[in-house]
XYZ file of C-alpha atoms in Angstrom:
565
model
C 59.223 -17.500 -32.827
C 56.620 -18.437 -35.401
C 55.733 -21.563 -33.437
C 55.119 -19.570 -30.256
C 52.847 -17.129 -32.081
C 50.917 -19.965 -33.688
C 50.537 -21.725 -30.331
C 49.406 -18.504 -28.650
C 46.923 -17.854 -31.456
C 45.593 -21.413 -31.147
C 45.315 -21.244 -27.353
C 43.513 -17.864 -27.534
C 40.817 -19.288 -29.778
C 40.707 -22.537 -27.800
C 39.929 -20.625 -24.601
C 37.545 -18.315 -26.453
C 35.678 -21.335 -27.843
C 35.730 -23.069 -24.465
C 34.350 -19.979 -22.742
C 31.553 -19.605 -25.267
C 30.763 -23.313 -24.975
C 30.500 -23.053 -21.195
C 28.426 -19.880 -21.326
C 25.910 -21.000 -23.961
C 22.941 -22.848 -22.499
C 20.240 -25.141 -23.806
C 16.802 -24.073 -22.592
C 13.894 -26.507 -22.567
C 10.295 -25.284 -22.590
C 6.878 -26.879 -22.957
C 4.070 -25.098 -24.798
C 0.607 -26.610 -24.402
C -1.855 -25.199 -26.946
C -5.277 -25.168 -25.302
C -8.607 -23.400 -25.079
C -8.832 -21.044 -22.113
C -11.757 -18.883 -20.948
C -10.675 -15.237 -21.329
C -12.791 -12.267 -20.250
C -12.359 -8.966 -22.068
C -14.771 -6.062 -22.711
C -17.414 -7.536 -20.346
C -17.564 -10.831 -22.281
C -15.946 -14.229 -21.759
C -14.992 -16.485 -24.651
C -12.717 -19.461 -25.115
C -9.431 -18.295 -26.626
C -6.575 -20.426 -27.913
C -3.594 -19.910 -25.587
C -0.199 -21.311 -24.659
C -0.194 -22.843 -21.155
C -3.444 -21.007 -20.373
C -1.665 -17.628 -20.616
C -2.670 -14.633 -22.729
C -0.275 -13.332 -23.900
C 1.853 -16.460 -23.772
C 5.055 -16.945 -21.759
C 8.030 -14.655 -22.269
C 11.178 -16.559 -23.212
C 14.417 -14.903 -22.072
C 17.694 -16.163 -23.493
C 21.241 -14.991 -24.103
C 22.872 -14.542 -27.462
C 24.344 -17.988 -28.225
C 21.755 -20.041 -26.334
C 19.842 -22.947 -27.850
C 16.084 -23.309 -27.434
C 14.151 -26.562 -27.464
C 10.420 -25.897 -27.242
C 8.041 -28.856 -27.276
C 4.624 -27.793 -28.556
C 1.737 -30.092 -27.626
C -1.510 -29.280 -29.406
C -4.523 -29.851 -27.178
C -6.722 -27.410 -29.111
C -9.166 -28.170 -31.928
C -7.209 -26.346 -34.652
C -4.032 -27.205 -36.512
C -1.178 -24.963 -35.363
C 2.468 -24.043 -35.892
C 4.726 -21.622 -33.991
C 6.997 -19.113 -35.755
C 10.015 -17.586 -34.002
C 9.733 -14.157 -35.559
C 13.101 -12.681 -36.531
C 15.270 -15.645 -35.482
C 17.785 -16.260 -38.270
C 17.399 -20.078 -38.049
C 20.787 -20.679 -39.637
C 20.487 -24.101 -41.334
C 17.503 -24.916 -39.070
C 14.683 -23.967 -41.437
C 12.632 -26.907 -40.129
C 12.142 -24.872 -36.931
C 10.959 -21.663 -38.611
C 7.287 -22.533 -38.318
C 5.091 -21.102 -41.121
C 2.378 -23.611 -41.928
C 2.907 -25.530 -45.206
C 6.116 -23.564 -45.872
C 8.690 -25.182 -43.578
C 6.443 -27.787 -41.949
C 3.035 -29.376 -41.989
C 0.851 -28.227 -39.100
C 0.816 -29.831 -35.665
C -2.525 -31.645 -35.667
C -4.772 -31.760 -32.577
C -3.344 -34.270 -30.121
C 0.131 -34.217 -31.738
C 3.389 -32.503 -30.769
C 6.567 -31.140 -32.339
C 9.778 -29.848 -30.763
C 11.342 -26.712 -32.234
C 15.154 -26.748 -31.892
C 17.294 -23.755 -32.852
C 20.181 -21.583 -31.678
C 20.265 -17.798 -31.311
C 23.342 -16.641 -33.227
C 24.603 -13.070 -33.246
C 21.280 -11.476 -32.316
C 20.545 -9.283 -29.286
C 17.419 -7.355 -28.413
C 13.711 -8.014 -28.789
C 12.031 -10.614 -30.959
C 8.830 -12.564 -30.409
C 7.039 -15.786 -31.236
C 3.538 -16.379 -32.561
C 1.225 -18.890 -34.186
C 1.565 -19.081 -37.980
C -1.723 -20.827 -38.797
C -4.997 -19.125 -39.744
C -5.625 -16.206 -37.353
C -4.503 -18.040 -34.228
C -1.753 -15.526 -33.555
C -4.487 -13.129 -32.356
C -4.004 -14.782 -28.951
C -1.057 -17.163 -29.403
C 2.011 -14.968 -29.033
C 4.719 -13.947 -26.585
C 7.999 -12.080 -26.251
C 11.440 -13.528 -27.019
C 14.037 -11.447 -25.176
C 17.685 -11.923 -26.182
C 20.133 -10.572 -23.614
C 23.806 -9.995 -24.465
C 26.227 -12.899 -24.128
C 27.221 -13.292 -20.456
C 30.249 -11.138 -19.764
C 29.263 -8.539 -22.382
C 26.833 -5.645 -22.032
C 24.468 -3.323 -23.846
C 26.032 -0.579 -26.002
C 24.216 1.929 -23.758
C 24.094 2.446 -19.961
C 22.522 -0.544 -18.230
C 18.869 0.237 -17.474
C 17.366 -0.184 -14.014
C 14.429 -2.176 -15.395
C 13.397 -3.998 -18.564
C 9.726 -4.295 -19.539
C 8.190 -5.987 -22.579
C 5.074 -4.232 -23.896
C 3.193 -6.303 -26.453
C 0.615 -4.443 -28.531
C -2.233 -6.651 -29.725
C -5.737 -6.781 -31.157
C -8.783 -8.353 -29.538
C -11.977 -9.656 -31.126
C -15.056 -10.504 -29.095
C -15.716 -13.168 -31.720
C -13.452 -16.139 -32.366
C -10.746 -14.774 -34.755
C -10.724 -18.051 -36.713
C -14.452 -17.606 -37.354
C -13.826 -13.995 -38.408
C -11.322 -14.904 -41.135
C -13.291 -17.995 -42.190
C -16.395 -15.851 -42.699
C -14.402 -13.371 -44.787
C -12.951 -16.213 -46.863
C -16.461 -17.510 -47.450
C -17.927 -14.141 -48.472
C -14.934 -12.655 -50.301
C -15.322 -9.464 -48.254
C -12.858 -7.838 -45.868
C -12.937 -9.375 -42.360
C -14.598 -7.601 -39.451
C -12.318 -5.176 -37.612
C -11.137 -5.809 -34.063
C -13.051 -4.656 -30.984
C -10.028 -3.393 -29.041
C -6.285 -2.983 -29.011
C -4.366 -4.330 -26.047
C -1.119 -3.831 -24.141
C 0.111 -7.116 -22.681
C -3.328 -8.568 -23.325
C -5.336 -5.823 -21.562
C -7.347 -3.112 -23.358
C -6.971 -0.487 -20.619
C -9.027 2.273 -19.007
C -10.768 3.580 -22.112
C -12.766 0.387 -22.744
C -15.741 -1.078 -20.879
C -15.042 -3.477 -17.992
C -11.287 -3.041 -18.363
C -10.068 -0.493 -15.796
C -9.242 -2.917 -12.980
C -6.957 -5.017 -15.198
C -5.113 -2.119 -16.861
C -1.390 -2.907 -17.004
C 0.714 -0.816 -14.577
C 4.445 -0.275 -15.115
C 6.037 0.898 -11.829
C 9.123 3.134 -11.779
C 11.074 5.248 -9.276
C 12.024 8.858 -9.978
C 15.410 9.037 -11.661
C 15.382 5.439 -12.889
C 15.752 4.385 -16.531
C 13.663 1.582 -17.989
C 14.273 -0.331 -21.204
C 10.861 -0.705 -22.842
C 10.733 -3.518 -25.387
C 7.760 -2.601 -27.587
C 6.353 -5.307 -29.884
C 3.526 -4.880 -32.382
C 1.721 -8.219 -32.215
C -1.503 -6.787 -33.681
C -2.981 -8.907 -36.433
C -3.723 -6.243 -39.038
C -2.881 -2.770 -37.768
C 0.238 -0.570 -37.713
C 0.208 1.332 -34.431
C 1.460 4.606 -32.983
C 2.890 4.312 -29.456
C 3.731 6.968 -26.859
C 4.162 7.644 -23.131
C 2.624 10.872 -21.860
C 5.159 13.677 -21.199
C 8.188 11.361 -21.581
C 10.892 11.225 -24.216
C 11.773 7.863 -25.706
C 15.356 7.128 -26.784
C 15.316 4.485 -29.524
C 18.302 2.123 -29.168
C 17.279 -0.994 -31.097
C 14.773 -2.624 -33.412
C 14.192 -6.211 -34.550
C 17.100 -7.429 -32.357
C 19.656 -5.065 -33.906
C 21.205 -2.030 -32.217
C 20.697 1.477 -33.604
C 22.330 4.859 -33.288
C 20.272 6.292 -30.402
C 17.764 9.007 -31.240
C 15.039 10.674 -29.214
C 11.369 10.832 -30.116
C 7.990 11.129 -28.439
C 6.125 8.760 -30.772
C 6.913 5.347 -32.260
C 5.223 3.686 -35.215
C 5.447 -0.071 -35.442
C 4.037 -2.194 -38.225
C 2.769 -5.642 -37.209
C 5.793 -7.855 -36.639
C 8.178 -5.031 -35.774
C 9.866 -4.462 -32.411
C 11.468 -1.297 -31.034
C 13.623 -0.946 -27.920
C 13.517 2.430 -26.163
C 15.031 3.902 -23.012
C 12.685 5.929 -20.815
C 13.997 7.968 -17.898
C 11.627 8.854 -15.066
C 12.428 12.571 -15.092
C 8.903 13.972 -14.713
C 6.920 14.893 -11.567
C 5.987 11.680 -9.696
C 2.528 11.038 -11.058
C 0.707 8.524 -13.254
C 1.158 8.710 -17.037
C -0.694 6.888 -19.771
C 1.220 4.560 -22.071
C -0.957 4.512 -25.190
C -1.247 3.032 -28.673
C -3.694 3.546 -31.494
C -3.976 2.963 -35.232
C -1.879 4.348 -38.032
C -4.265 3.839 -40.946
C -2.889 4.622 -44.402
C -5.459 2.853 -46.602
C -8.082 5.378 -47.642
C -11.753 4.602 -47.006
C -10.956 1.253 -45.363
C -12.685 0.587 -42.035
C -10.407 0.229 -39.016
C -10.527 -0.002 -35.234
C -10.252 3.654 -34.139
C -9.926 2.970 -30.400
C -6.961 3.568 -28.075
C -5.351 1.072 -25.719
C -3.619 2.243 -22.542
C -1.342 1.074 -19.762
C -0.042 3.266 -16.915
C 3.515 4.340 -16.094
C 3.218 4.838 -12.350
C 5.854 6.571 -10.275
C 6.214 4.856 -6.916
C 4.756 6.684 -3.905
C 2.066 8.135 -6.166
C -1.547 7.939 -5.069
C -3.476 5.585 -7.342
C -6.577 7.780 -7.203
C -5.095 10.554 -9.325
C -6.120 10.273 -12.988
C -3.243 9.453 -15.380
C -1.887 12.239 -17.577
C -3.153 11.874 -21.144
C -0.612 11.807 -24.015
C -0.668 13.327 -27.473
C -0.977 10.812 -30.298
C -0.774 11.653 -34.021
C -3.861 11.628 -36.212
C -4.627 8.157 -37.577
C -3.468 9.149 -41.087
C -0.324 11.105 -40.120
C 2.093 9.677 -42.677
C 4.482 12.632 -42.208
C 5.170 11.532 -38.623
C 5.753 7.952 -39.813
C 8.201 9.131 -42.480
C 10.104 11.384 -40.114
C 10.388 8.543 -37.601
C 11.533 5.846 -40.037
C 14.214 8.057 -41.600
C 16.011 8.357 -38.251
C 16.883 4.654 -38.179
C 20.591 3.928 -38.666
C 22.721 0.999 -37.537
C 24.813 1.633 -34.445
C 28.061 1.243 -36.387
C 29.104 1.242 -40.026
C 28.133 -2.054 -41.627
C 29.117 -4.150 -44.626
C 26.319 -3.766 -47.168
C 26.425 -5.773 -50.420
C 27.648 -3.348 -53.092
C 27.708 -5.658 -56.113
C 24.283 -7.196 -56.730
C 23.759 -10.664 -58.255
C 19.942 -10.774 -58.102
C 18.350 -7.383 -58.753
C 14.637 -7.824 -58.055
C 11.566 -5.588 -58.192
C 8.419 -6.790 -56.423
C 5.128 -4.930 -56.627
C 2.939 -5.418 -53.555
C -0.723 -4.657 -53.203
C -4.346 -5.672 -53.288
C -6.576 -6.898 -56.085
C -10.064 -8.085 -56.946
C -10.995 -11.517 -58.240
C -13.983 -11.651 -60.537
C -16.800 -13.689 -59.071
C -16.546 -17.309 -60.293
C -19.569 -18.304 -62.369
C -20.498 -21.119 -59.973
C -20.468 -18.814 -56.903
C -23.680 -17.274 -55.538
C -23.682 -13.506 -54.975
C -23.269 -13.870 -51.203
C -19.793 -15.322 -51.816
C -18.680 -12.254 -53.764
C -19.137 -9.376 -51.328
C -15.942 -7.530 -52.212
C -16.037 -4.288 -54.209
C -18.626 -4.342 -57.008
C -19.475 -8.027 -56.589
C -15.876 -9.315 -56.553
C -13.683 -11.123 -54.025
C -10.704 -9.406 -52.364
C -7.268 -10.752 -53.180
C -3.640 -9.593 -52.989
C -0.377 -10.338 -54.760
C 3.323 -9.743 -55.303
C 4.336 -9.181 -58.923
C 0.778 -10.086 -59.904
C 1.075 -13.579 -58.369
C -1.366 -14.348 -55.565
C 0.454 -16.904 -53.415
C -1.262 -20.239 -52.781
C 0.028 -22.479 -49.989
C 0.210 -26.218 -50.693
C -1.815 -28.607 -48.534
C -0.268 -32.075 -48.970
C 3.385 -31.199 -48.326
C 5.295 -28.261 -46.958
C 7.437 -26.389 -49.476
C 10.620 -27.256 -47.581
C 9.702 -30.955 -47.486
C 8.952 -30.920 -51.209
C 12.270 -29.200 -51.923
C 14.308 -31.407 -49.590
C 12.762 -34.667 -50.836
C 12.536 -33.705 -54.509
C 8.752 -34.079 -54.619
C 7.468 -32.729 -57.977
C 4.299 -30.768 -58.582
C 4.179 -28.896 -55.258
C 5.727 -25.606 -56.443
C 7.462 -23.994 -59.386
C 10.540 -21.737 -59.385
C 9.304 -19.163 -61.874
C 8.331 -16.310 -59.571
C 8.997 -13.212 -61.721
C 12.056 -11.090 -60.931
C 10.245 -7.993 -62.192
C 6.582 -6.985 -62.518
C 5.161 -8.774 -65.587
C 3.592 -5.494 -66.713
C 5.075 -2.044 -66.168
C 2.533 0.650 -65.257
C 2.168 3.752 -63.124
C 2.212 1.739 -59.904
C 1.029 4.521 -57.600
C -1.142 6.363 -60.113
C -4.872 7.025 -59.937
C -5.998 5.486 -63.229
C -4.804 1.884 -63.210
C -6.397 -0.417 -65.787
C -8.942 -2.801 -64.310
C -7.169 -5.526 -66.284
C -4.401 -5.336 -63.676
C -6.736 -5.857 -60.701
C -6.968 -9.657 -61.032
C -3.694 -11.494 -60.293
C -2.845 -15.057 -61.265
C -2.784 -17.678 -58.514
C 0.254 -19.864 -58.025
C 2.812 -21.437 -55.721
C 5.821 -19.771 -57.295
C 9.252 -19.540 -55.643
C 12.297 -17.505 -56.619
C 15.548 -19.476 -56.607
C 18.755 -18.002 -55.169
C 22.247 -19.459 -55.260
C 23.971 -19.734 -51.897
C 25.940 -16.528 -51.281
C 24.018 -14.498 -53.841
C 23.917 -10.772 -53.104
C 20.302 -9.703 -53.378
C 18.530 -6.382 -53.786
C 14.732 -6.203 -53.668
C 12.765 -3.077 -54.536
C 9.399 -3.381 -52.769
C 6.955 -1.190 -54.678
C 3.508 -0.396 -53.289
C 0.657 -0.096 -55.775
C -2.612 1.800 -55.657
C -4.653 -1.106 -57.035
C -7.878 -0.983 -54.957
C -6.006 1.218 -52.447
C -2.421 2.003 -51.563
C -1.299 1.149 -48.048
C 1.705 0.919 -45.745
C 2.637 -2.780 -45.925
C 4.880 -4.374 -43.265
C 6.872 -6.883 -45.329
C 8.562 -9.640 -43.302
C 11.274 -11.982 -44.595
C 11.725 -15.268 -42.749
C 15.214 -16.617 -42.057
C 16.987 -13.332 -42.772
C 17.712 -9.841 -41.605
C 18.152 -7.248 -44.342
C 19.452 -3.726 -44.673
C 16.883 -1.069 -45.576
C 19.039 1.111 -47.827
C 16.331 3.550 -48.947
C 12.647 4.443 -48.814
C 10.597 6.915 -50.814
C 7.254 7.853 -52.322
C 5.857 7.400 -55.813
C 7.374 4.945 -58.280
C 10.958 3.818 -57.691
C 13.266 5.297 -60.326
C 16.689 3.589 -60.391
C 18.294 6.498 -62.252
C 17.175 9.061 -59.698
C 16.683 7.138 -56.458
C 19.877 5.064 -56.335
C 21.737 8.193 -55.227
C 19.634 8.160 -52.039
C 20.930 4.742 -50.931
C 22.546 4.564 -47.499
C 25.328 1.998 -47.930
C 27.204 3.078 -44.793
C 24.959 2.525 -41.759
C 21.467 1.455 -42.899
C 19.247 -0.237 -40.277
C 19.138 -4.031 -40.104
C 15.543 -5.274 -39.851
C 13.421 -8.367 -40.467
C 10.240 -6.409 -41.265
C 10.115 -3.246 -43.382
C 7.142 -0.875 -43.369
C 6.893 -0.074 -47.085
C 5.550 3.491 -47.316
C 2.004 4.015 -48.537
C 2.129 4.978 -52.227
C 5.878 4.419 -52.096
C 8.751 1.963 -52.071
C 11.574 0.522 -49.995
C 14.842 -1.074 -51.098
C 16.406 -3.907 -49.096
C 19.659 -5.836 -49.475
C 20.876 -9.131 -48.018
C 23.230 -12.028 -48.754
C 21.580 -15.411 -49.322
C 23.656 -17.278 -46.727
C 20.916 -19.449 -45.187
C 19.760 -22.426 -47.282
C 16.103 -23.417 -47.253
C 12.682 -22.101 -48.232
C 11.948 -18.688 -46.747
C 8.598 -16.942 -46.862
C 8.359 -13.217 -47.610
C 4.933 -11.788 -46.870
C 2.884 -8.857 -45.667
C 2.453 -9.098 -41.886
C -1.108 -7.793 -42.066
C -2.626 -11.251 -41.672
C -5.633 -10.464 -43.831
C -3.221 -9.762 -46.710
C -1.249 -13.006 -46.374
C -4.554 -14.869 -46.407
C -5.377 -13.069 -49.652
C -2.016 -14.045 -51.191
C 0.389 -11.147 -50.548
C 3.405 -13.435 -50.248
C 6.161 -15.306 -52.094
C 9.063 -17.501 -51.036
C 12.771 -17.703 -51.777
C 14.374 -21.082 -52.353
C 18.027 -20.745 -51.322
C 20.308 -23.539 -52.521
C 22.831 -25.268 -50.299
C 26.403 -24.031 -50.515
C 29.552 -26.121 -50.093
C 30.108 -28.319 -47.055
C 28.137 -28.959 -43.886
C 28.133 -25.368 -42.610
C 26.444 -24.169 -45.801
C 23.872 -26.966 -45.984
C 20.366 -27.255 -44.562
C 20.240 -29.686 -41.652
C 18.352 -32.961 -42.059
C 14.696 -32.821 -41.007
C 14.024 -33.795 -37.381
C 12.456 -37.189 -36.746
C 9.324 -35.689 -35.148
C 8.576 -33.316 -38.033
C 4.772 -33.303 -38.476
C 3.354 -35.092 -41.493
C 0.502 -33.764 -43.581
């Protein structure tokens, strides 16, 4: 009897494995990085693109598929590609951040990214992770359910990716290079875009406005991605309800809203049913700006939801969008996020970390002329986590240095707590705390460690909603709040039953968020603010996760074509 059961058990898993092996595919793609003339806002400039497309190609895969993407760099800049939100289990060499997991792909060179999608379904995306090239080098990564399985909601009639972006009339690389030279904040964008187009409300843009067709009674799955460089964005569709069903390639308990807020890097999947009179309705996005007195692009990008059999001459219906500083709407929205089912959240914590995040001001170096110190009061803008302003290496990537035991590239003394306790969100912070130290400091985690990180905003220079992204991991957001995190009072607010699983958390302005994850993916993994101006200023750190036991808990060997510095 026992033998029969054992045989049946073995055969069940044999067929299950065989089926999954047959179903899973290997997809091969070629990305050519090149300069392409792009006309927006009445002007044409050469933009860096993939395969001449802006935005770049959408990659559609199934959960379980393997991707091999050869990137050939025919542009004049160094480049890398990051697969935003992909877990990259043991394949850290394919993660993509420049000088973190690889040296850049030099002009004329190539590199093939190889990785497998494991246990993720929904909407992710890919983008350049060098300088400000992701302003135009980005695209959607759609992960459909494993063949034979389905969505945990009624199958939609259509699926549409809507990528929100930012456009500069100037070359974005020149914009950030000028800011780095002067120490000032970079110039703001000239437009927001939906799938690369600004929309009706901008000059010379009406004819190219994106149109999303739909029939009355149909339901569409809108996959909304904030690919903007520096701006959290509100998103809405005039007169239509949006049912949120997923975010960052994880399913959620469905809830209905009229407005989304996405920080840069975040994705949100919503169901929209065409239940309104057959007309034309604006799809719109504009800034959520939480930093006081900071300049921002206060324009609105639009696309059009167009019911079929509607005359195209009728003007689209205009939606309501929150005020640019409507933090109450953001809070109400974010607190509705819960995982679809109860989840296993780490209860016992091995590494209990507190990271302050925020801006700073570097005093003007004595050998710098005044025109290189155009930040506040003759300083240079900077940013930090736990008072360490992150500096990327230039001769080796961090992962190469770790894997090959190369000394002198980084240290592992990133502080577990803020070096100085103060009233983080107060109004009278000592100027002595405005200037962080610079360093390439990592925090070391044992394989399997259960980690909690309190991400605490500060009001140094200005408080702000910071979208914090962790590479190589998803994490549970167990709580958010305002003011200074108080473990005695705020721990009781933790959701340890069905918290949302994300890869990017929008830390509330003048507030905090608490995340938890298990360190089950060996390698070097960047954690940073996804406002690109802030990562350039140093608002980042990295975790070094040790190998575990055996092959399945060990980082793979580096690929033979890994770029050299």
